mmCIF file of C-alpha atoms in Angstrom:
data_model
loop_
_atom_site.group_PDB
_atom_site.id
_atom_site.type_symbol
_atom_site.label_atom_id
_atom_site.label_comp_id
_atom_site.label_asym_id
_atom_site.label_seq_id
_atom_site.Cartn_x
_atom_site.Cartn_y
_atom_site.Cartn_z
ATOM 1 C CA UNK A 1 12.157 -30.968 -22.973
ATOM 2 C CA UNK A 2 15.019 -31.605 -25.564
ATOM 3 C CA UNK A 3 16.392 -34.956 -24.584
ATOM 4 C CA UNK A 4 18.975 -35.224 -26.939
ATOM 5 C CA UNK A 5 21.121 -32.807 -29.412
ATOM 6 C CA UNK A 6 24.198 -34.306 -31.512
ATOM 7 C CA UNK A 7 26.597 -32.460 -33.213
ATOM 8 C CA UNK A 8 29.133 -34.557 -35.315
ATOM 9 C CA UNK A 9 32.687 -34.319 -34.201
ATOM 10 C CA UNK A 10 35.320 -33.646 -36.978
ATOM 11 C CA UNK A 11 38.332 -35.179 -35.805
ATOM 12 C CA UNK A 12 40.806 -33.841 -38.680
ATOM 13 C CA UNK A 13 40.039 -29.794 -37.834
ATOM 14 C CA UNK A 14 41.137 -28.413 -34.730
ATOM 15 C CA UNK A 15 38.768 -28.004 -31.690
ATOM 16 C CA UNK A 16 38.908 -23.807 -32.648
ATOM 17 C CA UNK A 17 37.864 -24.670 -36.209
ATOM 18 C CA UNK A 18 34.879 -27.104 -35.386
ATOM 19 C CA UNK A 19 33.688 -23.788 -32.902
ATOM 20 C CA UNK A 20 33.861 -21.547 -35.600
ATOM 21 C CA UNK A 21 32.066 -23.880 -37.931
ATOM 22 C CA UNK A 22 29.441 -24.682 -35.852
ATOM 23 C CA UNK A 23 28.625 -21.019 -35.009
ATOM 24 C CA UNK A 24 27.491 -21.083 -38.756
ATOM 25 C CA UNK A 25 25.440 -23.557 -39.209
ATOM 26 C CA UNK A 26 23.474 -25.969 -36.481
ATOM 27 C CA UNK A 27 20.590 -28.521 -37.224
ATOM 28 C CA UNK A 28 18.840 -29.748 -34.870
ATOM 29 C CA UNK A 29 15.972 -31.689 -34.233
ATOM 30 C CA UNK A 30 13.783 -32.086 -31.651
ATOM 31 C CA UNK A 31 10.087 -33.207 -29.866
ATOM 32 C CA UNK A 32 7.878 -30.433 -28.488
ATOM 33 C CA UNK A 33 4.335 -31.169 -27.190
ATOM 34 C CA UNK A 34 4.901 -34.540 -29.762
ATOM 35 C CA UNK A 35 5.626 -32.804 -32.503
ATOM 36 C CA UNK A 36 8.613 -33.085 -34.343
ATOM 37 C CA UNK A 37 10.750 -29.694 -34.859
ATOM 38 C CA UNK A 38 13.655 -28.909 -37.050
ATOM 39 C CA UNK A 39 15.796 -25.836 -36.281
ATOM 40 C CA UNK A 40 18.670 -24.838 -38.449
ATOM 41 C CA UNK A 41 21.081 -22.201 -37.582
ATOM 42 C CA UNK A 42 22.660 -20.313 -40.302
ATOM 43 C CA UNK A 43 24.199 -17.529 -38.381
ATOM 44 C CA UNK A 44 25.765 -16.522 -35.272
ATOM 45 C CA UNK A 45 22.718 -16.034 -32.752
ATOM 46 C CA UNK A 46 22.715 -19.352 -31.969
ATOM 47 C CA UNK A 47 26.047 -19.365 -30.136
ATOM 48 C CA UNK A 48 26.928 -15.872 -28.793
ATOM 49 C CA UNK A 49 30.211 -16.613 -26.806
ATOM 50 C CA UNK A 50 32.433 -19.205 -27.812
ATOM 51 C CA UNK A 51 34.289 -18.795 -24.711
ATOM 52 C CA UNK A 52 31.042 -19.917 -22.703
ATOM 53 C CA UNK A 53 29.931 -23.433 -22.763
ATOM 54 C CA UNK A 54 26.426 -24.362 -25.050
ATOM 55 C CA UNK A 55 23.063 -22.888 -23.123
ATOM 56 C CA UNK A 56 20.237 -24.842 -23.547
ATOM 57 C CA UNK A 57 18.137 -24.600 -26.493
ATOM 58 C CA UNK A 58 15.082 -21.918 -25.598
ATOM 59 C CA UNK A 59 11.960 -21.331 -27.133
ATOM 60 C CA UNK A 60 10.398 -17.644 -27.116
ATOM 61 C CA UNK A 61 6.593 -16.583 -28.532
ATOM 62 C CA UNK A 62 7.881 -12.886 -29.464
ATOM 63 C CA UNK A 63 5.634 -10.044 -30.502
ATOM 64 C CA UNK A 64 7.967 -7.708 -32.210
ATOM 65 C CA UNK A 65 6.954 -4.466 -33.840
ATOM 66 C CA UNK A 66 8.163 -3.346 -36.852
ATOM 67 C CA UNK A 67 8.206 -0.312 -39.350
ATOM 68 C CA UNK A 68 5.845 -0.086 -42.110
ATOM 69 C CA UNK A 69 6.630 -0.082 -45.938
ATOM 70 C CA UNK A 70 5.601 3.247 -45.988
ATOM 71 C CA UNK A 71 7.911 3.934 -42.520
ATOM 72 C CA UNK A 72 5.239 6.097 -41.171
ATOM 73 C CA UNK A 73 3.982 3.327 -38.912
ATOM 74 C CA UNK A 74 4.386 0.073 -36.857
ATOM 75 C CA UNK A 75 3.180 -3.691 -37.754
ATOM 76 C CA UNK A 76 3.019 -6.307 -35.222
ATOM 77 C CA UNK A 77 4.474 -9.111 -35.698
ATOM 78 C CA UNK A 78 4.439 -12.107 -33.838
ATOM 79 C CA UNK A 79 6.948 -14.538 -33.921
ATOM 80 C CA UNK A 80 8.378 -17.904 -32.467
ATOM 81 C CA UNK A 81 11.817 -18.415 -32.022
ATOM 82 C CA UNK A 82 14.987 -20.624 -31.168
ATOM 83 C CA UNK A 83 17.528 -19.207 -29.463
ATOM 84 C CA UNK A 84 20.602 -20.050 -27.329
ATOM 85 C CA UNK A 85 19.560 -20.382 -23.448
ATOM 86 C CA UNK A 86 22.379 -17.712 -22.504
ATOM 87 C CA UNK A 87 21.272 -14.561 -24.328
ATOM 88 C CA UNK A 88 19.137 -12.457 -22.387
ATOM 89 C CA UNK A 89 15.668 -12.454 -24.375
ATOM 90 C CA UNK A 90 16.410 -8.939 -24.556
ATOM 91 C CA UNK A 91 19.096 -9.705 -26.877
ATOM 92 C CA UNK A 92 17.093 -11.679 -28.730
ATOM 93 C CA UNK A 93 14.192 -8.954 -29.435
ATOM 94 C CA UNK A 94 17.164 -7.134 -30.809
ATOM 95 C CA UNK A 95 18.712 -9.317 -32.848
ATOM 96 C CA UNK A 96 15.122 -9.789 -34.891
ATOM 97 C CA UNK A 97 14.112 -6.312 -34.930
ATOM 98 C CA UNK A 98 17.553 -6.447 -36.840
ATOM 99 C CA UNK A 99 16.583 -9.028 -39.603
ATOM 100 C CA UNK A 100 13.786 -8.978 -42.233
ATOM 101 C CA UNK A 101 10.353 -10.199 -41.029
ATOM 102 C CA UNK A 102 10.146 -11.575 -43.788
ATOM 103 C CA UNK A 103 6.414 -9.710 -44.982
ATOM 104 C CA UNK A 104 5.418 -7.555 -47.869
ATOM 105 C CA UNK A 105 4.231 -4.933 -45.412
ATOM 106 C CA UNK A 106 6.777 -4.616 -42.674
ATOM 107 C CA UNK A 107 10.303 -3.685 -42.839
ATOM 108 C CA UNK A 108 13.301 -3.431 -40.184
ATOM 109 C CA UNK A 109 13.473 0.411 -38.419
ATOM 110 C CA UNK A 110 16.856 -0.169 -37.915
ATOM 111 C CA UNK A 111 19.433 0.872 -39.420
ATOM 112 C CA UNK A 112 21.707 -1.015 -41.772
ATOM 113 C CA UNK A 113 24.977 -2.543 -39.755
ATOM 114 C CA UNK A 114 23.501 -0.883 -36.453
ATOM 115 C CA UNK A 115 25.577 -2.727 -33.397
ATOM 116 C CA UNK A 116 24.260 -2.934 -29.759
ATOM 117 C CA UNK A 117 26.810 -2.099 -27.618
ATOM 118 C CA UNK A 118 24.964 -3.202 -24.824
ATOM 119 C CA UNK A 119 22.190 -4.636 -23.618
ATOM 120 C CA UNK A 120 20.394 -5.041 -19.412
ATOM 121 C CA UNK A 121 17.156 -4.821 -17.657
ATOM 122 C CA UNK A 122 17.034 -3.937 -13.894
ATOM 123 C CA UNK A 123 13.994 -2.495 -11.975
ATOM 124 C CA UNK A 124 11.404 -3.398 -15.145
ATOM 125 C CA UNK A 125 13.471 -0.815 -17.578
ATOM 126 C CA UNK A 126 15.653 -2.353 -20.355
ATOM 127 C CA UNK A 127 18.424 -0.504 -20.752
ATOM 128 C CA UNK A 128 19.807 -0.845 -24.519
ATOM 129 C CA UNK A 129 22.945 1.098 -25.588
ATOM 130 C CA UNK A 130 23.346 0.926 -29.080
ATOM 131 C CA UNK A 131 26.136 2.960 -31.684
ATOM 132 C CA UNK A 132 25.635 6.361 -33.165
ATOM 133 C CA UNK A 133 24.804 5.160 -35.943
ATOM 134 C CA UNK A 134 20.809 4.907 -34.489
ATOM 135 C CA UNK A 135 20.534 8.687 -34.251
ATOM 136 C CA UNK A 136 21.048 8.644 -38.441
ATOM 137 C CA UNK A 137 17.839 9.920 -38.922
ATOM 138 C CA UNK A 138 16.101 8.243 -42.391
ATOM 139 C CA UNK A 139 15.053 9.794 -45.068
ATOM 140 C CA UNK A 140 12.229 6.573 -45.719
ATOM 141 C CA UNK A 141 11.105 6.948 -42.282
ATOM 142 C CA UNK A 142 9.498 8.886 -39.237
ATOM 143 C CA UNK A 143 12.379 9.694 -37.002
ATOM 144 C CA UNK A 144 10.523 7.804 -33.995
ATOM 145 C CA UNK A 145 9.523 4.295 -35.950
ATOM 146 C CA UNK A 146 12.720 3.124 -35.102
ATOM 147 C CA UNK A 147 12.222 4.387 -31.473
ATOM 148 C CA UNK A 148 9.314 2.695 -30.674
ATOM 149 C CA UNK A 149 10.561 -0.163 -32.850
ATOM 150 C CA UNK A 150 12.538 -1.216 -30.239
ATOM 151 C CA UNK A 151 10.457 0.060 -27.139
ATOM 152 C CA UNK A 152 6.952 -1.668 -28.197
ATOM 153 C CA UNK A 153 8.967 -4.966 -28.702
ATOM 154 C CA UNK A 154 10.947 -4.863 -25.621
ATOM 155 C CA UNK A 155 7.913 -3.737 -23.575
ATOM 156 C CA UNK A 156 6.012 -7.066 -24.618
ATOM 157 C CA UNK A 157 8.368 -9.001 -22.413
ATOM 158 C CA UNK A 158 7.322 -9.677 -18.718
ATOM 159 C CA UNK A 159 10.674 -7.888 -17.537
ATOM 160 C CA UNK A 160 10.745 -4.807 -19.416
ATOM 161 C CA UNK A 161 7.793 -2.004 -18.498
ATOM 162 C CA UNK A 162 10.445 0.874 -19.614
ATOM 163 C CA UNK A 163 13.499 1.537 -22.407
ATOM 164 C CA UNK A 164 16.576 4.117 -22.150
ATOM 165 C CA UNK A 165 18.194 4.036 -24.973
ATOM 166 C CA UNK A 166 21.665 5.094 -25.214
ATOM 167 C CA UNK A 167 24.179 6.110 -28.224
ATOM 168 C CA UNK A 168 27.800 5.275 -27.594
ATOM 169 C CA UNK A 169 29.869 5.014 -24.496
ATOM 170 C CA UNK A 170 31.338 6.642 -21.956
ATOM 171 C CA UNK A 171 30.680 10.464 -21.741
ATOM 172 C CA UNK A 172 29.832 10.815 -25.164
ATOM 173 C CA UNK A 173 26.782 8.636 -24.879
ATOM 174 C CA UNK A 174 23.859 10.602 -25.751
ATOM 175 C CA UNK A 175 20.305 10.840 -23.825
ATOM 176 C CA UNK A 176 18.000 13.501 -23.078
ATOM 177 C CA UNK A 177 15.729 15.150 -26.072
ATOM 178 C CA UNK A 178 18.779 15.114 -28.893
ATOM 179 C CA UNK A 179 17.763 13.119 -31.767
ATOM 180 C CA UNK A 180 14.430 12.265 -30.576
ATOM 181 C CA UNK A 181 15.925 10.202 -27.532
ATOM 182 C CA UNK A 182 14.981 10.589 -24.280
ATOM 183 C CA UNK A 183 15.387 9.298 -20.183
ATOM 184 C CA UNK A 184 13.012 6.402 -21.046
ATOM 185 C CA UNK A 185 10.391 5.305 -22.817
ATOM 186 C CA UNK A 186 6.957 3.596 -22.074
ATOM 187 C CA UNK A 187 5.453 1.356 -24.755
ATOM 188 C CA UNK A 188 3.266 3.615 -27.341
ATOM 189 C CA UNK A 189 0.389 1.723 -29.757
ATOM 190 C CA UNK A 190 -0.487 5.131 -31.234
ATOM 191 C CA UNK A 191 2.239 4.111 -34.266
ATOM 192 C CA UNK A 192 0.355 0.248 -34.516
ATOM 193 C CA UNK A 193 -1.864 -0.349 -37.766
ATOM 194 C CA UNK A 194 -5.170 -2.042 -37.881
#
């Protein structure tokens, strides 16, 4: 357990100010199983609401699957990660399969500036609606990396045995078999490399 977090109070900027700087950058350090830890936070993932008070810091073992360099297959990656206690873990898988992993043989299958619009699990499927911009189909990559990009990753997580993946809102959103999307989705290792 985390026993103690301080964040240094800047009396001379405004209480707005200090929120916006902190959603920046956060250090922190702390004692897990006796080790020490060190977390910084250069980005916004660690605070999603400023309007909500702090969650308590979480850690996640994530297996997140991601496209090839090629971008005719998946590699699994396995990750741990910090994250703020009130984003859904779903969120979370999201957010990474966003970033870099950071390896010479996997790559994001998401697109560049790709928002989620929204994001909820009920009944074991995970129900992520994300902007059009998803159903740009690459030219670098099989048009159903990104797919199961998302569906492998979100179907490692104890809560989530299905995905429906949406594009847009309201009664433009987009499902059935246009651009490769469909009802739902069960996990599928056919894309995973040796």
């Amino acid at each position: 357990a985390i026993k103690h977090i301080s964040i240094e109070d800047t009396p001379d900027v405004p209480a707005e100010q200090q929120a916006m700087m902190l959603s920046r950058e956060i250090n922190i350090n702390y004692q897990l199983r006796g080790e020490t830890h060190f977390v910084s936070f250069e980005d916004s993932t660690f605070i999603d609401n400023l309007d909500k008070e702090f969650g308590s810091l979480t850690v996640a073992h994530l297996v997140l699957y991601y496209s090839n360099a090629a971008g005719d297959g998946l590699v699994r990656v396995e990750r741990d990660v910090h994250y703020n206690g009130n984003l859904s873990l779903e969120a979370v898988v999201m957010d990474y399969l966003g970033r870099s992993p950071e390896r010479d043989d996997a790559r994001s299958a998401l697109p560049d500036g790709m928002k989620i619009l929204s994001i909820t699990t009920g009944d074991g499927i995970c129900y992520v609606n994300l902007d059009e911009s998803f159903g740009t189909v690459r030219d670098d990559m099989d048009s159903m990396i990104a797919v199961y990009s998302i569906v492998d990753s979100l179907c490692e997580l104890d809560s989530v045995t299905r995905v429906q993946i949406l594009l847009g809102t309201g009664e433009n959103s987009l499902t059935g078999a246009q651009d490769g999307i469909s009802d739902t989705y069960e996990p599928n290792l056919s894309y995973i490399g040796e």
